[in-house]
GROMACS .gro file of N, CA and C in nm:
model
  501
    1MET      N    1   1.768  -6.155  -3.986
    1MET     CA    2   1.687  -6.274  -3.995
    1MET      C    3   1.574  -6.245  -4.090
    2THR      N    4   1.571  -6.315  -4.201
    2THR     CA    5   1.466  -6.289  -4.297
    2THR      C    6   1.378  -6.409  -4.323
    3GLU      N    7   1.414  -6.525  -4.270
    3GLU     CA    8   1.335  -6.644  -4.291
    3GLU      C    9   1.287  -6.696  -4.156
    4HIS      N   10   1.175  -6.764  -4.158
    4HIS     CA   11   1.125  -6.826  -4.036
    4HIS      C   12   1.159  -6.974  -4.041
    5PHE      N   13   1.204  -7.028  -3.929
    5PHE     CA   14   1.240  -7.168  -3.920
    5PHE      C   15   1.157  -7.232  -3.812
    6ASP      N   16   1.151  -7.363  -3.816
    6ASP     CA   17   1.070  -7.431  -3.716
    6ASP      C   18   1.130  -7.412  -3.577
    7SER      N   19   1.054  -7.446  -3.477
    7SER     CA   20   1.100  -7.426  -3.340
    7SER      C   21   1.145  -7.557  -3.276
    8THR      N   22   1.193  -7.649  -3.358
    8THR     CA   23   1.245  -7.775  -3.305
    8THR      C   24   1.362  -7.746  -3.212
    9PRO      N   25   1.368  -7.811  -3.096
    9PRO     CA   26   1.480  -7.785  -3.005
    9PRO      C   27   1.614  -7.809  -3.073
   10ALA      N   28   1.714  -7.731  -3.033
   10ALA     CA   29   1.844  -7.735  -3.098
   10ALA      C   30   1.925  -7.859  -3.061
   11VAL      N   31   1.899  -7.915  -2.946
   11VAL     CA   32   1.975  -8.033  -2.904
   11VAL      C   33   1.878  -8.140  -2.858
   12PRO      N   34   1.917  -8.266  -2.868
   12PRO     CA   35   1.829  -8.371  -2.817
   12PRO      C   36   1.800  -8.347  -2.670
   13GLY      N   37   1.679  -8.370  -2.632
   13GLY     CA   38   1.643  -8.357  -2.492
   13GLY      C   39   1.585  -8.223  -2.455
   14ALA      N   40   1.602  -8.122  -2.539
   14ALA     CA   41   1.549  -7.991  -2.506
   14ALA      C   42   1.397  -7.992  -2.505
   15ASP      N   43   1.339  -8.093  -2.569
   15ASP     CA   44   1.193  -8.100  -2.573
   15ASP      C   45   1.138  -8.199  -2.469
   16GLY      N   46   1.224  -8.240  -2.376
   16GLY     CA   47   1.179  -8.328  -2.268
   16GLY      C   48   1.190  -8.475  -2.301
   17THR      N   49   1.257  -8.512  -2.410
   17THR     CA   50   1.267  -8.652  -2.449
   17THR      C   51   1.393  -8.719  -2.398
   18GLY      N   52   1.463  -8.658  -2.307
   18GLY     CA   53   1.587  -8.714  -2.256
   18GLY      C   54   1.706  -8.643  -2.317
   19GLY      N   55   1.822  -8.668  -2.266
   19GLY     CA   56   1.940  -8.602  -2.318
   19GLY      C   57   1.975  -8.482  -2.233
   20PRO      N   58   2.068  -8.400  -2.279
   20PRO     CA   59   2.114  -8.288  -2.198
   20PRO      C   60   2.004  -8.185  -2.176
   21PRO      N   61   2.013  -8.109  -2.068
   21PRO     CA   62   1.913  -8.005  -2.042
   21PRO      C   63   1.919  -7.896  -2.148
   22SER      N   64   1.810  -7.823  -2.164
   22SER     CA   65   1.800  -7.723  -2.270
   22SER      C   66   1.881  -7.597  -2.243
   23THR      N   67   1.936  -7.579  -2.124
   23THR     CA   68   2.007  -7.455  -2.094
   23THR      C   69   2.133  -7.436  -2.175
   24GLY      N   70   2.186  -7.542  -2.236
   24GLY     CA   71   2.308  -7.529  -2.316
   24GLY      C   72   2.280  -7.527  -2.465
   25ARG      N   73   2.156  -7.512  -2.506
   25ARG     CA   74   2.125  -7.518  -2.648
   25ARG      C   75   2.165  -7.389  -2.718
   26ALA      N   76   2.181  -7.399  -2.846
   26ALA     CA   77   2.197  -7.286  -2.937
   26ALA      C   78   2.326  -7.208  -2.926
   27PRO      N   79   2.438  -7.270  -2.893
   27PRO     CA   80   2.560  -7.189  -2.894
   27PRO      C   81   2.608  -7.164  -3.035
   28SER      N   82   2.665  -7.047  -3.058
   28SER     CA   83   2.737  -7.029  -3.182
   28SER      C   84   2.882  -7.058  -3.149
   29ARG      N   85   2.955  -7.109  -3.244
   29ARG     CA   86   3.095  -7.140  -3.219
   29ARG      C   87   3.173  -7.122  -3.346
   30SER      N   88   3.298  -7.090  -3.332
   30SER     CA   89   3.382  -7.088  -3.450
   30SER      C   90   3.409  -7.232  -3.488
   31ALA      N   91   3.461  -7.253  -3.606
   31ALA     CA   92   3.486  -7.389  -3.652
   31ALA      C   93   3.578  -7.463  -3.556
   32ASP      N   94   3.669  -7.393  -3.491
   32ASP     CA   95   3.766  -7.458  -3.403
   32ASP      C   96   3.748  -7.422  -3.257
   33GLY      N   97   3.659  -7.331  -3.225
   33GLY     CA   98   3.654  -7.281  -3.089
   33GLY      C   99   3.533  -7.326  -3.011
   34PRO      N  100   3.531  -7.288  -2.885
   34PRO     CA  101   3.418  -7.322  -2.797
   34PRO      C  102   3.298  -7.233  -2.828
   35PRO      N  103   3.183  -7.269  -2.774
   35PRO     CA  104   3.064  -7.184  -2.794
   35PRO      C  105   3.088  -7.044  -2.737
   36TYR      N  106   3.030  -6.947  -2.800
   36TYR     CA  107   3.036  -6.810  -2.752
   36TYR      C  108   2.933  -6.795  -2.641
   37PRO      N  109   2.975  -6.762  -2.518
   37PRO     CA  110   2.882  -6.758  -2.405
   37PRO      C  111   2.766  -6.660  -2.425
   38GLY      N  112   2.786  -6.553  -2.498
   38GLY     CA  113   2.680  -6.456  -2.519
   38GLY      C  114   2.565  -6.508  -2.603
   39HIS      N  115   2.583  -6.626  -2.661
   39HIS     CA  116   2.476  -6.684  -2.742
   39HIS      C  117   2.418  -6.811  -2.682
   40LEU      N  118   2.453  -6.840  -2.557
   40LEU     CA  119   2.390  -6.951  -2.488
   40LEU      C  120   2.258  -6.902  -2.430
   41VAL      N  121   2.156  -6.980  -2.448
   41VAL     CA  122   2.025  -6.944  -2.394
   41VAL      C  123   2.032  -6.958  -2.242
   42PRO      N  124   1.996  -6.852  -2.170
   42PRO     CA  125   2.001  -6.858  -2.023
   42PRO      C  126   1.907  -6.967  -1.969
   43PRO      N  127   1.939  -7.022  -1.854
   43PRO     CA  128   1.851  -7.122  -1.792
   43PRO      C  129   1.709  -7.069  -1.775
   44GLY      N  130   1.613  -7.156  -1.802
   44GLY     CA  131   1.473  -7.121  -1.780
   44GLY      C  132   1.407  -7.048  -1.895
   45VAL      N  133   1.481  -7.016  -2.000
   45VAL     CA  134   1.423  -6.947  -2.115
   45VAL      C  135   1.370  -7.052  -2.212
   46SER      N  136   1.242  -7.047  -2.239
   46SER     CA  137   1.178  -7.148  -2.324
   46SER      C  138   1.209  -7.126  -2.471
   47ASP      N  139   1.187  -7.231  -2.549
   47ASP     CA  140   1.205  -7.222  -2.694
   47ASP      C  141   1.109  -7.119  -2.753
   48THR      N  142   0.989  -7.112  -2.698
   48THR     CA  143   0.891  -7.015  -2.749
   48THR      C  144   0.938  -6.872  -2.721
   49THR      N  145   1.000  -6.851  -2.606
   49THR     CA  146   1.055  -6.719  -2.574
   49THR      C  147   1.168  -6.685  -2.670
   50VAL      N  148   1.256  -6.781  -2.698
   50VAL     CA  149   1.364  -6.759  -2.794
   50VAL      C  150   1.305  -6.722  -2.930
   51GLU      N  151   1.201  -6.795  -2.971
   51GLU     CA  152   1.137  -6.764  -3.099
   51GLU      C  153   1.074  -6.625  -3.097
   52ALA      N  154   1.007  -6.590  -2.988
   52ALA     CA  155   0.946  -6.456  -2.977
   52ALA      C  156   1.052  -6.347  -2.986
   53LEU      N  157   1.165  -6.369  -2.917
   53LEU     CA  158   1.274  -6.271  -2.924
   53LEU      C  159   1.331  -6.262  -3.065
   54GLY      N  160   1.334  -6.375  -3.135
   54GLY     CA  161   1.380  -6.375  -3.273
   54GLY      C  162   1.288  -6.294  -3.364
   55VAL      N  163   1.159  -6.310  -3.344
   55VAL     CA  164   1.063  -6.233  -3.424
   55VAL      C  165   1.073  -6.085  -3.391
   56LEU      N  166   1.088  -6.052  -3.261
   56LEU     CA  167   1.105  -5.913  -3.221
   56LEU      C  168   1.231  -5.854  -3.284
   57SER      N  169   1.339  -5.931  -3.284
   57SER     CA  170   1.464  -5.888  -3.346
   57SER      C  171   1.446  -5.866  -3.496
   58GLU      N  172   1.373  -5.957  -3.559
   58GLU     CA  173   1.346  -5.944  -3.703
   58GLU      C  174   1.267  -5.816  -3.731
   59ALA      N  175   1.171  -5.787  -3.646
   59ALA     CA  176   1.092  -5.664  -3.663
   59ALA      C  177   1.182  -5.541  -3.648
   60LEU      N  178   1.274  -5.545  -3.550
   60LEU     CA  179   1.368  -5.435  -3.534
   60LEU      C  180   1.457  -5.420  -3.657
   61GLU      N  181   1.504  -5.533  -3.710
   61GLU     CA  182   1.587  -5.528  -3.830
   61GLU      C  183   1.510  -5.466  -3.947
   62THR      N  184   1.383  -5.498  -3.958
   62THR     CA  185   1.300  -5.439  -4.064
   62THR      C  186   1.288  -5.289  -4.043
   63THR      N  187   1.272  -5.248  -3.918
   63THR     CA  188   1.267  -5.106  -3.886
   63THR      C  189   1.398  -5.037  -3.919
   64GLU      N  190   1.510  -5.106  -3.894
   64GLU     CA  191   1.641  -5.051  -3.932
   64GLU      C  192   1.647  -5.028  -4.083
   65ARG      N  193   1.597  -5.123  -4.159
   65ARG     CA  194   1.595  -5.108  -4.305
   65ARG      C  195   1.506  -4.990  -4.346
   66ALA      N  196   1.390  -4.978  -4.282
   66ALA     CA  197   1.300  -4.866  -4.312
   66ALA      C  198   1.370  -4.734  -4.283
   67ARG      N  199   1.442  -4.728  -4.173
   67ARG     CA  200   1.517  -4.607  -4.138
   67ARG      C  201   1.620  -4.576  -4.245
   68GLY      N  202   1.688  -4.678  -4.294
   68GLY     CA  203   1.784  -4.659  -4.402
   68GLY      C  204   1.718  -4.605  -4.528
   69HIS      N  205   1.601  -4.658  -4.559
   69HIS     CA  206   1.528  -4.607  -4.675
   69HIS      C  207   1.485  -4.462  -4.653
   70LEU      N  208   1.451  -4.429  -4.531
   70LEU     CA  209   1.413  -4.292  -4.500
   70LEU      C  210   1.532  -4.198  -4.520
   71TYR      N  211   1.651  -4.242  -4.478
   71TYR     CA  212   1.772  -4.162  -4.504
   71TYR      C  213   1.800  -4.153  -4.653
   72ALA      N  214   1.776  -4.260  -4.727
   72ALA     CA  215   1.794  -4.255  -4.872
   72ALA      C  216   1.697  -4.153  -4.933
   73PHE      N  217   1.572  -4.154  -4.889
   73PHE     CA  218   1.473  -4.057  -4.933
   73PHE      C  219   1.521  -3.915  -4.904
   74HIS      N  220   1.573  -3.894  -4.783
   74HIS     CA  221   1.625  -3.764  -4.742
   74HIS      C  222   1.739  -3.720  -4.834
   75GLN      N  223   1.834  -3.808  -4.858
   75GLN     CA  224   1.950  -3.772  -4.939
   75GLN      C  225   1.914  -3.756  -5.087
   76LEU      N  226   1.829  -3.842  -5.138
   76LEU     CA  227   1.789  -3.831  -5.279
   76LEU      C  228   1.708  -3.704  -5.303
   77THR      N  229   1.617  -3.673  -5.213
   77THR     CA  230   1.536  -3.551  -5.228
   77THR      C  231   1.625  -3.427  -5.218
   78GLY      N  232   1.718  -3.427  -5.123
   78GLY     CA  233   1.811  -3.315  -5.111
   78GLY      C  234   1.898  -3.301  -5.236
   79GLY      N  235   1.945  -3.415  -5.288
   79GLY     CA  236   2.025  -3.411  -5.411
   79GLY      C  237   1.946  -3.357  -5.529
   80ALA      N  238   1.821  -3.396  -5.539
   80ALA     CA  239   1.736  -3.345  -5.647
   80ALA      C  240   1.718  -3.194  -5.633
   81ASP      N  241   1.700  -3.146  -5.510
   81ASP     CA  242   1.683  -3.003  -5.488
   81ASP      C  243   1.807  -2.927  -5.533
   82TRP      N  244   1.926  -2.980  -5.501
   82TRP     CA  245   2.049  -2.913  -5.545
   82TRP      C  246   2.063  -2.914  -5.696
   83ARG      N  247   2.017  -3.018  -5.762
   83ARG     CA  248   2.025  -3.025  -5.909
   83ARG      C  249   1.933  -2.920  -5.974
   84LEU      N  250   1.831  -2.878  -5.903
   84LEU     CA  251   1.742  -2.775  -5.958
   84LEU      C  252   1.818  -2.646  -5.986
   85ASP      N  253   1.919  -2.616  -5.906
   85ASP     CA  254   1.999  -2.495  -5.932
   85ASP      C  255   2.061  -2.500  -6.071
   86GLU      N  256   2.112  -2.616  -6.107
   86GLU     CA  257   2.171  -2.634  -6.241
   86GLU      C  258   2.065  -2.620  -6.349
   87ALA      N  259   1.948  -2.678  -6.326
   87ALA     CA  260   1.839  -2.666  -6.423
   87ALA      C  261   1.800  -2.520  -6.442
   88VAL      N  262   1.790  -2.446  -6.334
   88VAL     CA  263   1.755  -2.303  -6.342
   88VAL      C  264   1.862  -2.227  -6.421
   89ARG      N  265   1.988  -2.255  -6.390
   89ARG     CA  266   2.097  -2.188  -6.462
   89ARG      C  267   2.091  -2.216  -6.612
   90LEU      N  268   2.069  -2.343  -6.646
   90LEU     CA  269   2.065  -2.380  -6.788
   90LEU      C  270   1.942  -2.323  -6.858
   91LEU      N  271   1.829  -2.319  -6.790
   91LEU     CA  272   1.710  -2.258  -6.850
   91LEU      C  273   1.735  -2.110  -6.879
   92ARG      N  274   1.800  -2.042  -6.787
   92ARG     CA  275   1.833  -1.901  -6.809
   92ARG      C  276   1.931  -1.886  -6.925
   93GLU      N  277   2.032  -1.971  -6.925
   93GLU     CA  278   2.133  -1.966  -7.032
   93GLU      C  279   2.068  -1.990  -7.169
   94ALA      N  280   1.966  -2.073  -7.173
   94ALA     CA  281   1.897  -2.104  -7.299
   94ALA      C  282   1.792  -1.998  -7.333
   95GLY      N  283   1.777  -1.897  -7.250
   95GLY     CA  284   1.682  -1.790  -7.279
   95GLY      C  285   1.540  -1.817  -7.233
   96HIS      N  286   1.523  -1.904  -7.136
   96HIS     CA  287   1.389  -1.939  -7.088
   96HIS      C  288   1.367  -1.885  -6.947
   97GLU      N  289   1.382  -1.756  -6.930
   97GLU     CA  290   1.372  -1.693  -6.799
   97GLU      C  291   1.240  -1.722  -6.727
   98PRO      N  292   1.126  -1.715  -6.795
   98PRO     CA  293   1.000  -1.744  -6.723
   98PRO      C  294   0.999  -1.886  -6.665
   99HIS      N  295   1.054  -1.981  -6.738
   99HIS     CA  296   1.056  -2.119  -6.688
   99HIS      C  297   1.158  -2.136  -6.576
  100ALA      N  298   1.270  -2.067  -6.586
  100ALA     CA  299   1.369  -2.069  -6.479
  100ALA      C  300   1.308  -2.014  -6.350
  101ARG      N  301   1.234  -1.904  -6.361
  101ARG     CA  302   1.168  -1.846  -6.243
  101ARG      C  303   1.061  -1.940  -6.187
  102LEU      N  304   0.989  -2.008  -6.275
  102LEU     CA  305   0.887  -2.104  -6.232
  102LEU      C  306   0.949  -2.217  -6.149
  103VAL      N  307   1.059  -2.274  -6.199
  103VAL     CA  308   1.127  -2.381  -6.125
  103VAL      C  309   1.178  -2.327  -5.992
  104GLU      N  310   1.238  -2.208  -5.993
  104GLU     CA  311   1.287  -2.148  -5.868
  104GLU      C  312   1.174  -2.126  -5.768
  105ARG      N  313   1.067  -2.068  -5.816
  105ARG     CA  314   0.956  -2.030  -5.728
  105ARG      C  315   0.879  -2.151  -5.676
  106LYS      N  316   0.860  -2.253  -5.759
  106LYS     CA  317   0.774  -2.365  -5.723
  106LYS      C  318   0.847  -2.486  -5.665
  107LEU      N  319   0.978  -2.500  -5.697
  107LEU     CA  320   1.047  -2.622  -5.656
  107LEU      C  321   1.169  -2.604  -5.567
  108VAL      N  322   1.254  -2.507  -5.593
  108VAL     CA  323   1.378  -2.493  -5.518
  108VAL      C  324   1.347  -2.468  -5.370
  109GLY      N  325   1.400  -2.557  -5.284
  109GLY     CA  326   1.382  -2.541  -5.140
  109GLY      C  327   1.243  -2.570  -5.089
  110ARG      N  328   1.161  -2.633  -5.170
  110ARG     CA  329   1.021  -2.658  -5.134
  110ARG      C  330   1.010  -2.760  -5.020
  111ASP      N  331   0.913  -2.740  -4.932
  111ASP     CA  332   0.880  -2.840  -4.830
  111ASP      C  333   0.829  -2.966  -4.900
  112VAL      N  334   0.870  -3.084  -4.850
  112VAL     CA  335   0.821  -3.208  -4.910
  112VAL      C  336   0.682  -3.244  -4.861
  113ILE      N  337   0.653  -3.205  -4.738
  113ILE     CA  338   0.516  -3.204  -4.687
  113ILE      C  339   0.504  -3.068  -4.616
  114PRO      N  340   0.385  -3.017  -4.597
  114PRO     CA  341   0.373  -2.883  -4.540
  114PRO      C  342   0.458  -2.863  -4.414
  115GLN      N  343   0.541  -2.760  -4.420
  115GLN     CA  344   0.626  -2.716  -4.309
  115GLN      C  345   0.733  -2.817  -4.268
  116HIS      N  346   0.770  -2.906  -4.359
  116HIS     CA  347   0.871  -3.008  -4.329
  116HIS      C  348   0.964  -3.031  -4.447
  117TRP      N  349   1.092  -3.027  -4.418
  117TRP     CA  350   1.193  -3.078  -4.509
  117TRP      C  351   1.219  -3.222  -4.469
  118THR      N  352   1.294  -3.292  -4.550
  118THR     CA  353   1.314  -3.435  -4.523
  118THR      C  354   1.388  -3.460  -4.391
  119TYR      N  355   1.481  -3.374  -4.353
  119TYR     CA  356   1.553  -3.398  -4.227
  119TYR      C  357   1.457  -3.394  -4.109
  120GLN      N  358   1.351  -3.314  -4.118
  120GLN     CA  359   1.254  -3.308  -4.009
  120GLN      C  360   1.170  -3.435  -4.002
  121ILE      N  361   1.145  -3.495  -4.117
  121ILE     CA  362   1.073  -3.623  -4.120
  121ILE      C  363   1.161  -3.731  -4.056
  122VAL      N  364   1.289  -3.732  -4.091
  122VAL     CA  365   1.382  -3.828  -4.032
  122VAL      C  366   1.386  -3.810  -3.881
  123GLU      N  367   1.399  -3.687  -3.834
  123GLU     CA  368   1.404  -3.661  -3.690
  123GLU      C  369   1.277  -3.708  -3.620
  124ALA      N  370   1.162  -3.679  -3.678
  124ALA     CA  371   1.036  -3.719  -3.617
  124ALA      C  372   1.025  -3.871  -3.610
  125TYR      N  373   1.064  -3.939  -3.716
  125TYR     CA  374   1.062  -4.086  -3.717
  125TYR      C  375   1.152  -4.141  -3.607
  126GLU      N  376   1.272  -4.088  -3.599
  126GLU     CA  377   1.366  -4.136  -3.498
  126GLU      C  378   1.317  -4.109  -3.356
  127ASP      N  379   1.263  -3.990  -3.333
  127ASP     CA  380   1.222  -3.952  -3.198
  127ASP      C  381   1.093  -4.019  -3.152
  128THR      N  382   0.999  -4.041  -3.242
  128THR     CA  383   0.868  -4.090  -3.200
  128THR      C  384   0.847  -4.238  -3.224
  129TYR      N  385   0.933  -4.303  -3.305
  129TYR     CA  386   0.911  -4.444  -3.335
  129TYR      C  387   1.039  -4.526  -3.319
  130TYR      N  388   1.141  -4.493  -3.394
  130TYR     CA  389   1.262  -4.574  -3.398
  130TYR      C  390   1.328  -4.587  -3.261
  131ARG      N  391   1.349  -4.478  -3.192
  131ARG     CA  392   1.415  -4.482  -3.061
  131ARG      C  393   1.333  -4.565  -2.961
  132VAL      N  394   1.203  -4.546  -2.961
  132VAL     CA  395   1.115  -4.621  -2.871
  132VAL      C  396   1.121  -4.771  -2.905
  133PHE      N  397   1.120  -4.803  -3.033
  133PHE     CA  398   1.127  -4.942  -3.078
  133PHE      C  399   1.254  -5.008  -3.024
  134ARG      N  400   1.368  -4.941  -3.041
  134ARG     CA  401   1.496  -4.996  -2.992
  134ARG      C  402   1.495  -5.013  -2.841
  135GLU      N  403   1.441  -4.915  -2.769
  135GLU     CA  404   1.437  -4.923  -2.623
  135GLU      C  405   1.350  -5.039  -2.575
  136VAL      N  406   1.235  -5.058  -2.639
  136VAL     CA  407   1.146  -5.167  -2.599
  136VAL      C  408   1.210  -5.302  -2.630
  137GLU      N  409   1.270  -5.315  -2.747
  137GLU     CA  410   1.337  -5.441  -2.783
  137GLU      C  411   1.447  -5.472  -2.683
  138GLU      N  412   1.525  -5.372  -2.646
  138GLU     CA  413   1.633  -5.390  -2.548
  138GLU      C  414   1.577  -5.431  -2.412
  139GLN      N  415   1.471  -5.366  -2.368
  139GLN     CA  416   1.411  -5.399  -2.239
  139GLN      C  417   1.359  -5.542  -2.237
  140VAL      N  418   1.293  -5.584  -2.344
  140VAL     CA  419   1.239  -5.720  -2.349
  140VAL      C  420   1.354  -5.821  -2.345
  141ARG      N  421   1.460  -5.797  -2.419
  141ARG     CA  422   1.576  -5.887  -2.417
  141ARG      C  423   1.640  -5.892  -2.278
  142GLN      N  424   1.654  -5.775  -2.215
  142GLN     CA  425   1.711  -5.771  -2.080
  142GLN      C  426   1.625  -5.851  -1.982
  143ASP      N  427   1.496  -5.828  -1.988
  143ASP     CA  428   1.404  -5.892  -1.894
  143ASP      C  429   1.393  -6.043  -1.915
  144LEU      N  430   1.396  -6.088  -2.040
  144LEU     CA  431   1.366  -6.229  -2.069
  144LEU      C  432   1.489  -6.315  -2.099
  145ALA      N  433   1.601  -6.253  -2.140
  145ALA     CA  434   1.716  -6.334  -2.184
  145ALA      C  435   1.849  -6.273  -2.142
  146ALA      N  436   1.850  -6.206  -2.030
  146ALA     CA  437   1.973  -6.146  -1.977
  146ALA      C  438   2.041  -6.056  -2.080
  147GLY      N  439   1.961  -5.995  -2.166
  147GLY     CA  440   2.013  -5.902  -2.266
  147GLY      C  441   2.080  -5.966  -2.385
  148ARG      N  442   2.082  -6.097  -2.390
  148ARG     CA  443   2.152  -6.165  -2.499
  148ARG      C  444   2.080  -6.145  -2.631
  149ARG      N  445   2.161  -6.121  -2.732
  149ARG     CA  446   2.106  -6.094  -2.865
  149ARG      C  447   2.118  -6.217  -2.955
  150HIS      N  448   2.033  -6.223  -3.052
  150HIS     CA  449   2.038  -6.321  -3.161
  150HIS      C  450   2.041  -6.466  -3.113
  151LEU      N  451   1.967  -6.498  -3.009
  151LEU     CA  452   1.961  -6.636  -2.962
  151LEU      C  453   1.896  -6.726  -3.066
  152TYR      N  454   1.795  -6.678  -3.130
  152TYR     CA  455   1.725  -6.756  -3.234
  152TYR      C  456   1.821  -6.789  -3.347
  153GLU      N  457   1.896  -6.689  -3.391
  153GLU     CA  458   1.991  -6.710  -3.500
  153GLU      C  459   2.105  -6.803  -3.457
  154ALA      N  460   2.151  -6.789  -3.332
  154ALA     CA  461   2.257  -6.875  -3.283
  154ALA      C  462   2.209  -7.020  -3.278
  155ARG      N  463   2.084  -7.039  -3.240
  155ARG     CA  464   2.028  -7.175  -3.238
  155ARG      C  465   2.023  -7.230  -3.381
  156MET      N  466   1.981  -7.148  -3.475
  156MET     CA  467   1.975  -7.190  -3.615
  156MET      C  468   2.117  -7.221  -3.665
  157GLN      N  469   2.213  -7.139  -3.628
  157GLN     CA  470   2.351  -7.160  -3.669
  157GLN      C  471   2.403  -7.293  -3.616
  158ALA      N  472   2.375  -7.321  -3.489
  158ALA     CA  473   2.421  -7.446  -3.428
  158ALA      C  474   2.360  -7.566  -3.499
  159ARG      N  475   2.235  -7.556  -3.541
  159ARG     CA  476   2.169  -7.665  -3.612
  159ARG      C  477   2.229  -7.689  -3.749
  160ARG      N  478   2.269  -7.582  -3.813
  160ARG     CA  479   2.313  -7.592  -3.952
  160ARG      C  480   2.460  -7.627  -3.966
  161ARG      N  481   2.538  -7.609  -3.863
  161ARG     CA  482   2.681  -7.639  -3.869
  161ARG      C  483   2.705  -7.786  -3.845
  162PRO      N  484   2.799  -7.842  -3.919
  162PRO     CA  485   2.835  -7.980  -3.890
  162PRO      C  486   2.914  -7.986  -3.759
  163GLU      N  487   2.905  -8.098  -3.692
  163GLU     CA  488   2.982  -8.118  -3.571
  163GLU      C  489   3.130  -8.124  -3.608
  164PRO      N  490   3.218  -8.069  -3.522
  164PRO     CA  491   3.361  -8.078  -3.550
  164PRO      C  492   3.404  -8.225  -3.556
  165GLU      N  493   3.492  -8.252  -3.648
  165GLU     CA  494   3.542  -8.389  -3.661
  165GLU      C  495   3.639  -8.419  -3.548
  166ALA      N  496   3.631  -8.543  -3.500
  166ALA     CA  497   3.723  -8.586  -3.394
  166ALA      C  498   3.864  -8.596  -3.454
  167GLY      N  499   3.962  -8.542  -3.380
  167GLY     CA  500   4.096  -8.534  -3.434
  167GLY      C  501   4.175  -8.652  -3.404
   0.00000   0.00000   0.00000
């Protein structure tokens, strides 16, 4: 979820103006199939709660992306370190021994921050932030929406899909 949408009820009457009760709002459905039960908003869950869960989910998704970038940082830095071996070899081959030793001594296998290689940064992020974030998001969903995921998106999907044509 990367965009914010208004919190207009998904079906007529969900805002108290008459029509069906709000407990059946926001189903996702295939073009030919019935709503997927895992995307029905449980009874008693308000539109504001659905929106809050959507924002929490969006924050988790952003954290997932940050984690991916952290892994990219880890892999790119490791790849650069391995390429230094080739640079050292070529410097030696070209007769630049002092420079080859400088690269070996100052760069090969160097900590990216004091006493840490990139894998340790990844581990610390996962252990102290990412894992806790996922656990809290899961607990909030369990407590407020019977663990159902992507209710906000399912509501948006239901709004954006045309009604099936009568056959």
